[in-house]
Short mmCIF file of N, CA and C in Angstrom, two decimals:
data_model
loop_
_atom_site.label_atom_id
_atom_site.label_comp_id
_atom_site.label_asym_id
_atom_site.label_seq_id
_atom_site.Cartn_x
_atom_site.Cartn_y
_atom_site.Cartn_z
N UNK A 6 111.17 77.84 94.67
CA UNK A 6 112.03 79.00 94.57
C UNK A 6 112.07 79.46 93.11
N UNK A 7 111.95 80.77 93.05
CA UNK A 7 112.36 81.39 91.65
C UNK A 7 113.47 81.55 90.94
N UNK A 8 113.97 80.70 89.75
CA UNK A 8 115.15 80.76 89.19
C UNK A 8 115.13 81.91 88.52
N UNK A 9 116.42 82.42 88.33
CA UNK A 9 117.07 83.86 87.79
C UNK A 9 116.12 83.38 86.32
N UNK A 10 115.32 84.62 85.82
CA UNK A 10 115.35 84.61 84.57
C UNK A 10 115.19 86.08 83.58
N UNK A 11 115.32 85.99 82.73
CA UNK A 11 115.62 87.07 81.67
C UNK A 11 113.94 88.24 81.89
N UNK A 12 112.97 87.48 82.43
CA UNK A 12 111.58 88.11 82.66
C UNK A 12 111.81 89.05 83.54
N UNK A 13 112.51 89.08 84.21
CA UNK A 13 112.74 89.36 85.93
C UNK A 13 114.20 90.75 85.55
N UNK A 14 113.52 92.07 85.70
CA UNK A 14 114.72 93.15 86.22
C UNK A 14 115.44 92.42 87.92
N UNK A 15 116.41 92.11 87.96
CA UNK A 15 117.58 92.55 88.94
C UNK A 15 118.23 93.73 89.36
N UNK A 16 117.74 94.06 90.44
CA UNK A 16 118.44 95.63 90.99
C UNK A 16 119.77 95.49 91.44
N UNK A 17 120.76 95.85 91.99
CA UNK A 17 121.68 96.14 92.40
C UNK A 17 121.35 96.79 93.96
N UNK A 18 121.78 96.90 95.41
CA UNK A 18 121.84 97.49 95.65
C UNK A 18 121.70 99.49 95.33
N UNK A 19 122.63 99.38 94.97
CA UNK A 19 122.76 100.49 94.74
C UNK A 19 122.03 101.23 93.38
N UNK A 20 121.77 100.64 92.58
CA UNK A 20 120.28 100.76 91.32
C UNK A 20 119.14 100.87 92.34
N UNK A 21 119.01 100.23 93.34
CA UNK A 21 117.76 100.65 93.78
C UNK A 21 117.36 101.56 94.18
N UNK A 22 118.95 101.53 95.26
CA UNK A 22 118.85 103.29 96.31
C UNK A 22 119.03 104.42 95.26
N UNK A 23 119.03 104.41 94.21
CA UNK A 23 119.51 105.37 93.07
C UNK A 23 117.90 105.97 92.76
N UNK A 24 117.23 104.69 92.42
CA UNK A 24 115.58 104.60 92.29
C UNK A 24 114.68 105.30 93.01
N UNK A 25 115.09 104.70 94.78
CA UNK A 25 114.20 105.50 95.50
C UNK A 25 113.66 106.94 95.30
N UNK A 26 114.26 107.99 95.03
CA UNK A 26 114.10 108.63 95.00
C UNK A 26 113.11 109.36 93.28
N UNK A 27 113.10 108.72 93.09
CA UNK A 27 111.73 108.16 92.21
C UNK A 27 110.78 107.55 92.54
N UNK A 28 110.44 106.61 93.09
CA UNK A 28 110.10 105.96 93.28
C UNK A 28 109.00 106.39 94.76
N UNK A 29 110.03 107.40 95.93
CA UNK A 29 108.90 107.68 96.79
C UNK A 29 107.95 108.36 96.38
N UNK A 30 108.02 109.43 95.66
CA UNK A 30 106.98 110.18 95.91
C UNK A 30 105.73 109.47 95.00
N UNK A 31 105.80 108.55 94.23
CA UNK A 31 105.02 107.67 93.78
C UNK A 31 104.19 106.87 94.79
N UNK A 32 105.25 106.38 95.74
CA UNK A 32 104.35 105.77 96.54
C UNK A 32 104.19 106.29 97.47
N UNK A 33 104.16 107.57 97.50
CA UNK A 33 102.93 108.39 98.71
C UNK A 33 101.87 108.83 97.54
N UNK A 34 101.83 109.15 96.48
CA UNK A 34 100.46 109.18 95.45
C UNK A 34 99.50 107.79 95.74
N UNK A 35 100.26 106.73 96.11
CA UNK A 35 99.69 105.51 96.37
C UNK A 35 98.74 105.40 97.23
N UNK A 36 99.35 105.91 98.43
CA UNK A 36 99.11 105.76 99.68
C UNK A 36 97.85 106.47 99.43
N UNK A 37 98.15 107.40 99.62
CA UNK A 37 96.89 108.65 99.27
C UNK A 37 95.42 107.66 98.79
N UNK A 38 96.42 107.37 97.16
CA UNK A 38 94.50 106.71 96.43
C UNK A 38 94.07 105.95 97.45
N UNK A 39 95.18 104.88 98.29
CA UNK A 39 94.79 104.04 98.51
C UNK A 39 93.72 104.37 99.98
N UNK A 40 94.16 104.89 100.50
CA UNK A 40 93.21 105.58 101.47
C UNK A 40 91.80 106.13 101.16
N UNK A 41 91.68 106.70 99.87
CA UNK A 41 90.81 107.48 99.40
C UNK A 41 89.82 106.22 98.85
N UNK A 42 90.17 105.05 98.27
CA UNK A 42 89.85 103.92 97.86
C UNK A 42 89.13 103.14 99.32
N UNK A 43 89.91 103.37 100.21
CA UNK A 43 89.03 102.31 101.43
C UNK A 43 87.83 103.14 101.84
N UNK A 44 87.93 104.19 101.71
CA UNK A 44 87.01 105.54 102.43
C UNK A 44 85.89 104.99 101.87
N UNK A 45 85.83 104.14 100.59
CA UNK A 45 84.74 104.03 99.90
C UNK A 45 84.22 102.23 100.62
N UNK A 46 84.91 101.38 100.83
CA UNK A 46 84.72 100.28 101.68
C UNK A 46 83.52 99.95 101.78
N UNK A 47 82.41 100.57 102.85
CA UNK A 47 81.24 99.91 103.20
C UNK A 47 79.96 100.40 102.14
N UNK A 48 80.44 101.63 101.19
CA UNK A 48 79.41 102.12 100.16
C UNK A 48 79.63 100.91 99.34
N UNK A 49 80.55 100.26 98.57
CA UNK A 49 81.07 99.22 98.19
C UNK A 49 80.89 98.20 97.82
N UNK A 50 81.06 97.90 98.98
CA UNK A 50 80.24 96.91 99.61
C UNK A 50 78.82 96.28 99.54
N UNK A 51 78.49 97.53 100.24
CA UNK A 51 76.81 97.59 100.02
C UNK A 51 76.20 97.42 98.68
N UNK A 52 77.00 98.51 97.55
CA UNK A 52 76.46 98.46 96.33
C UNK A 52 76.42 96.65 95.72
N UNK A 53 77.51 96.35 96.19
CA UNK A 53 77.76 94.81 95.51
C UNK A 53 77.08 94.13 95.92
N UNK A 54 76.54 94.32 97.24
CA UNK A 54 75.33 93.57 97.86
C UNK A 54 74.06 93.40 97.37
N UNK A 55 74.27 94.87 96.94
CA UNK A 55 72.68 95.01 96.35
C UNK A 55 72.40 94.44 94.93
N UNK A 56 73.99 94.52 94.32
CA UNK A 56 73.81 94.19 92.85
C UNK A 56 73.93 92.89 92.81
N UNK A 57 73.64 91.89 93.80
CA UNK A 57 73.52 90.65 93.87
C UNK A 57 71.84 90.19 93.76
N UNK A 58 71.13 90.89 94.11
CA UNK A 58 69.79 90.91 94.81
C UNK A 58 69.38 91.69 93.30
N UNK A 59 69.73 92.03 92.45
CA UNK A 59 68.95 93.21 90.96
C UNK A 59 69.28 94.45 91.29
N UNK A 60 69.30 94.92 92.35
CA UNK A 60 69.66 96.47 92.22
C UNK A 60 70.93 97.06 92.57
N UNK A 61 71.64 98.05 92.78
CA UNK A 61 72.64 98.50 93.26
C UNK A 61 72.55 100.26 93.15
N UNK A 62 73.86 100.08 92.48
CA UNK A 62 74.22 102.29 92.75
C UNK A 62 74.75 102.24 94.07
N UNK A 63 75.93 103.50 94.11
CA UNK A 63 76.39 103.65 94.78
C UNK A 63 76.75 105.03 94.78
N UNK A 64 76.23 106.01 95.71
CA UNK A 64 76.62 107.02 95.98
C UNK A 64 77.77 107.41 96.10
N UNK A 65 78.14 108.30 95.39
CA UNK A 65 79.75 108.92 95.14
C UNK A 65 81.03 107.76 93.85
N UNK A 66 79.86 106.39 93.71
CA UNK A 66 80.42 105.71 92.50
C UNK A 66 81.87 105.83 91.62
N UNK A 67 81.42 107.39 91.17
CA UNK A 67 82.14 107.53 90.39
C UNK A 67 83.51 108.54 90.78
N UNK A 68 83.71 109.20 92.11
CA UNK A 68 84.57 109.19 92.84
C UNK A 68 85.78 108.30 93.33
N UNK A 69 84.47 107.07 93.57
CA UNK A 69 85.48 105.52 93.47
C UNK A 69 86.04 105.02 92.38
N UNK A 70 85.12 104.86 91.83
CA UNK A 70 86.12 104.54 90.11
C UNK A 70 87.09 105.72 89.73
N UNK A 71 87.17 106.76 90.58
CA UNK A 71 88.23 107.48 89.89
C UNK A 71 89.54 107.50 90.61
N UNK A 72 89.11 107.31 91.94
CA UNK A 72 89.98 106.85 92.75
C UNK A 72 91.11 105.23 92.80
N UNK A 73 90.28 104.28 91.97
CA UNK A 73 90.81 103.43 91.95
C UNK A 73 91.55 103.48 90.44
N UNK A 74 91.44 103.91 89.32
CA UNK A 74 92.32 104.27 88.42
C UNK A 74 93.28 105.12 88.79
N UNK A 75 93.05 106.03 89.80
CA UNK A 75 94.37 106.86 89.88
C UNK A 75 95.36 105.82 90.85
N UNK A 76 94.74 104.92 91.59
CA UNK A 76 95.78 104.11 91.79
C UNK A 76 96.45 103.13 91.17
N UNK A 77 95.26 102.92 90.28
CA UNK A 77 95.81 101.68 89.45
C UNK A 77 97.06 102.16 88.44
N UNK A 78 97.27 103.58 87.96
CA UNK A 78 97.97 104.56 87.39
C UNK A 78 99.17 104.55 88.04
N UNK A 79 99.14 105.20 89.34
CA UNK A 79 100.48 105.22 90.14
C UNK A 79 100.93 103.79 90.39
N UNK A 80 100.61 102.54 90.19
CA UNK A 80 101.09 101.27 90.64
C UNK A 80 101.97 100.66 89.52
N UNK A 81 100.98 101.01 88.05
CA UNK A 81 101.51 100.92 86.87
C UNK A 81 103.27 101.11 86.90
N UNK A 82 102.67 102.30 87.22
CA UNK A 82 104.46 103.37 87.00
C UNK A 82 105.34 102.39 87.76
N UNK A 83 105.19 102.20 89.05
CA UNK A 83 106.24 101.32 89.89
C UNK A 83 106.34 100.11 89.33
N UNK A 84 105.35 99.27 89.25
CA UNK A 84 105.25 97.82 88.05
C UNK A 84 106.66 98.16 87.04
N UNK A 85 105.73 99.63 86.29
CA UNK A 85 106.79 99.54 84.54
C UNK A 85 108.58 99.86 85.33
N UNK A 86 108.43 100.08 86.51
CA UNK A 86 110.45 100.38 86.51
C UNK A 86 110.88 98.55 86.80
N UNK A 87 110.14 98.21 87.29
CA UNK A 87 110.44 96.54 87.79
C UNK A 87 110.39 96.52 89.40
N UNK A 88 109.80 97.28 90.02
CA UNK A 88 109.57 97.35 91.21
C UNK A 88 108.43 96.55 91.56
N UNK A 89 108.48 96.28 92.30
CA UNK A 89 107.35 95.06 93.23
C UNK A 89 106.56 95.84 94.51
N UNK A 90 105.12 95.84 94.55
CA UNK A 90 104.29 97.04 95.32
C UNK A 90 103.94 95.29 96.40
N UNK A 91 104.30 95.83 97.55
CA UNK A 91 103.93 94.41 98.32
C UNK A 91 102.22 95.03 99.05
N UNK A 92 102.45 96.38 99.83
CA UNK A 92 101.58 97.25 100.59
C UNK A 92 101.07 98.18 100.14
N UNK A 93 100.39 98.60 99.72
CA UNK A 93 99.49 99.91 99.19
C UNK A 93 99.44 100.99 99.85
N UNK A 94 99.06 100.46 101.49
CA UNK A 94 98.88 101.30 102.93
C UNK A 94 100.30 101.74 103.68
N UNK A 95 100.92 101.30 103.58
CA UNK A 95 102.74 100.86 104.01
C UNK A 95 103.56 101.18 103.27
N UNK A 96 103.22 101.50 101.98
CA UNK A 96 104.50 102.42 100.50
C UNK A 96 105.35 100.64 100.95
N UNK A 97 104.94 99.59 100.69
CA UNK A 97 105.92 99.12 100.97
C UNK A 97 106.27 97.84 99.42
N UNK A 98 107.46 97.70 99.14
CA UNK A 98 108.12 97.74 97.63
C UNK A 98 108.90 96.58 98.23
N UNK A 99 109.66 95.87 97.06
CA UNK A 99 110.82 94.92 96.95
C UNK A 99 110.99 95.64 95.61
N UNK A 100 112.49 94.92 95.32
CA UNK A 100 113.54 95.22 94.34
C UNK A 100 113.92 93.86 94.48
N UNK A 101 113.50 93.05 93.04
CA UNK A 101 114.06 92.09 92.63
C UNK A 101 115.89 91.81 92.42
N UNK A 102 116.61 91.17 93.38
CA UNK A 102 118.24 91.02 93.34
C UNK A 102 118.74 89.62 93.41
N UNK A 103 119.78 89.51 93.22
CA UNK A 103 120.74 88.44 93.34
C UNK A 103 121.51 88.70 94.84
N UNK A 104 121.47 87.87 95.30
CA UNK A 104 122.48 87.51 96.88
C UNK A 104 123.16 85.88 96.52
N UNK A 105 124.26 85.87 96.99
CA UNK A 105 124.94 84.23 96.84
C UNK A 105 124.27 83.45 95.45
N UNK A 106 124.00 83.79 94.10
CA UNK A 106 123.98 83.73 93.53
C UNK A 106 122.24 82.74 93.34
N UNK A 107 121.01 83.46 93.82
CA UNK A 107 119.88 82.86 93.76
C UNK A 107 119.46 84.36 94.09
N UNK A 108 117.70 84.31 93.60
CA UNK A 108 117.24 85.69 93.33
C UNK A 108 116.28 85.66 95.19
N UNK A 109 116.66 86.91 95.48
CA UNK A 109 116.20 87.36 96.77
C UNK A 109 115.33 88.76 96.32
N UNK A 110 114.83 89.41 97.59
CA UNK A 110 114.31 90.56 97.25
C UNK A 110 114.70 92.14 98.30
N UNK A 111 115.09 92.78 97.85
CA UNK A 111 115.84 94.31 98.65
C UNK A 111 114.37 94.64 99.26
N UNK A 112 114.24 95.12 100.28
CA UNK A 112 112.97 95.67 101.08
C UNK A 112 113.11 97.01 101.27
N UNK A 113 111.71 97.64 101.53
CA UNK A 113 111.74 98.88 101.89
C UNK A 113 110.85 99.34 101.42
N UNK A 114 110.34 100.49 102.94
CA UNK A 114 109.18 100.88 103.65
C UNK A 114 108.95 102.07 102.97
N UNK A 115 107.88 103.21 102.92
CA UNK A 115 108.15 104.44 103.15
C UNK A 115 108.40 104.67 105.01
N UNK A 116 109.12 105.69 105.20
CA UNK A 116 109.46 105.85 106.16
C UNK A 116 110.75 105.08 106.93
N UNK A 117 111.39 104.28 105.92
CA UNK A 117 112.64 103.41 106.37
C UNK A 117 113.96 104.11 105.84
N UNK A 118 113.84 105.27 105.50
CA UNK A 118 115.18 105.96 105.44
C UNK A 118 115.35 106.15 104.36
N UNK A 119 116.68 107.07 104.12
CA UNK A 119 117.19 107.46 102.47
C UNK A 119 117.29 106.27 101.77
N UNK A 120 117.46 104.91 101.78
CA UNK A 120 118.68 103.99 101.69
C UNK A 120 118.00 102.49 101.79
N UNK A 121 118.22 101.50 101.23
CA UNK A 121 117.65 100.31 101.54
C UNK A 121 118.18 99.83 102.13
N UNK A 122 118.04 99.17 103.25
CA UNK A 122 119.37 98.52 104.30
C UNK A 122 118.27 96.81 104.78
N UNK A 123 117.39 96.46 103.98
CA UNK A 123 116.77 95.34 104.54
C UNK A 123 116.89 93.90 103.04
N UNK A 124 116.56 92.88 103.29
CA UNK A 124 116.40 91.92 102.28
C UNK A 124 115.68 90.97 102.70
N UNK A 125 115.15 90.05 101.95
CA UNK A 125 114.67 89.23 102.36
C UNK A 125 114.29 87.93 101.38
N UNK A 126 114.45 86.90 101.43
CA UNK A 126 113.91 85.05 100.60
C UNK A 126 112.84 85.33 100.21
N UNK A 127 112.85 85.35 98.92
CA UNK A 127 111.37 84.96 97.89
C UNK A 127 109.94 84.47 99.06
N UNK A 128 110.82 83.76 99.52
CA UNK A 128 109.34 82.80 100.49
C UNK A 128 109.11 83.85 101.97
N UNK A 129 109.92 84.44 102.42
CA UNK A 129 109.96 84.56 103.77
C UNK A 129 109.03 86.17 103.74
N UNK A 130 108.85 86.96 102.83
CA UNK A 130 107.68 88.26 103.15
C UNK A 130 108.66 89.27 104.18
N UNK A 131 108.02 90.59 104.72
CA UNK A 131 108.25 91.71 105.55
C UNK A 131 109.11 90.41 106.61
N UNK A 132 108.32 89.63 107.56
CA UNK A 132 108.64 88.97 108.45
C UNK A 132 110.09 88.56 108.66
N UNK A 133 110.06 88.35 107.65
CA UNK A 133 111.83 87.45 107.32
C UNK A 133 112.71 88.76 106.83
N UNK A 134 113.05 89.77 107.09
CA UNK A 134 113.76 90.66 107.00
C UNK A 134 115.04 91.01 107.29
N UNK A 135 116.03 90.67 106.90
CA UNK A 135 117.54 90.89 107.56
C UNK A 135 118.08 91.87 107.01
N UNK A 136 119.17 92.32 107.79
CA UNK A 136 119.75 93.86 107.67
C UNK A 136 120.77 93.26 106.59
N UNK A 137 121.03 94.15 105.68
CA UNK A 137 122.08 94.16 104.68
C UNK A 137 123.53 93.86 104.81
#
């Protein structure tokens, strides 16, 4: 388990839901690269295949590399507030908090409402989700 430490932003409830709204439209920029990033998948792939064997290149290459900086850009931003990117595909985030006095994490989806209403144990992931 992770002890509280000075490294670690703590949200508040309500610091977070304050956030969201920052915070989404970031992670639909996400979503986006991140889509635009798999599109590239089996070219990818292939190229790495090939550049195993002496040759490679990859058609549209540099589309991909631009695609994956613009995500790596929008992830940054969520990173630098102290937000935690769990899903790329899912907009899906934690907010580092305190519950009963040990550090837990606030959940939330895109598409889960104005409002954070989920939490969940360092250890337990999406799965382990309880209502607020």
């Amino acid at each position: 388990m992770i002890e509280k430490t000075e490294n670690i932003k703590l949200f508040t409830v309500d610091e977070a839901n304050r956030l969201l709204p920052m915070v989404e439209p970031i992670l639909m920029q996400i979503k986006t690269c991140h889509l635009k990033v798999q599109s590239f998948r089996e070219n990818a792939a292939a190229a790495a295949r090939a550049a195993d064997e002496g040759g490679g290149g990859m058609e549209g290459g540099s589309n991909y590399v631009q695609a994956l900086i613009d995500l790596s850009k929008q992830a940054i931003k969520i990173d630098e507030m102290g937000v935690q990117i769990k899903d790329f595909g899912r907009g899906l985030i934690d907010f580092p908090s305190e519950r009963e006095d040990r550090v837990v994490l606030l959940c939330w989806q895109l598409d889960d409402g104005p409002t954070i209403e989920w939490w969940h144990e360092l250890e337990a992931g999406f799965p382990g989700r309880q209502k607020l």
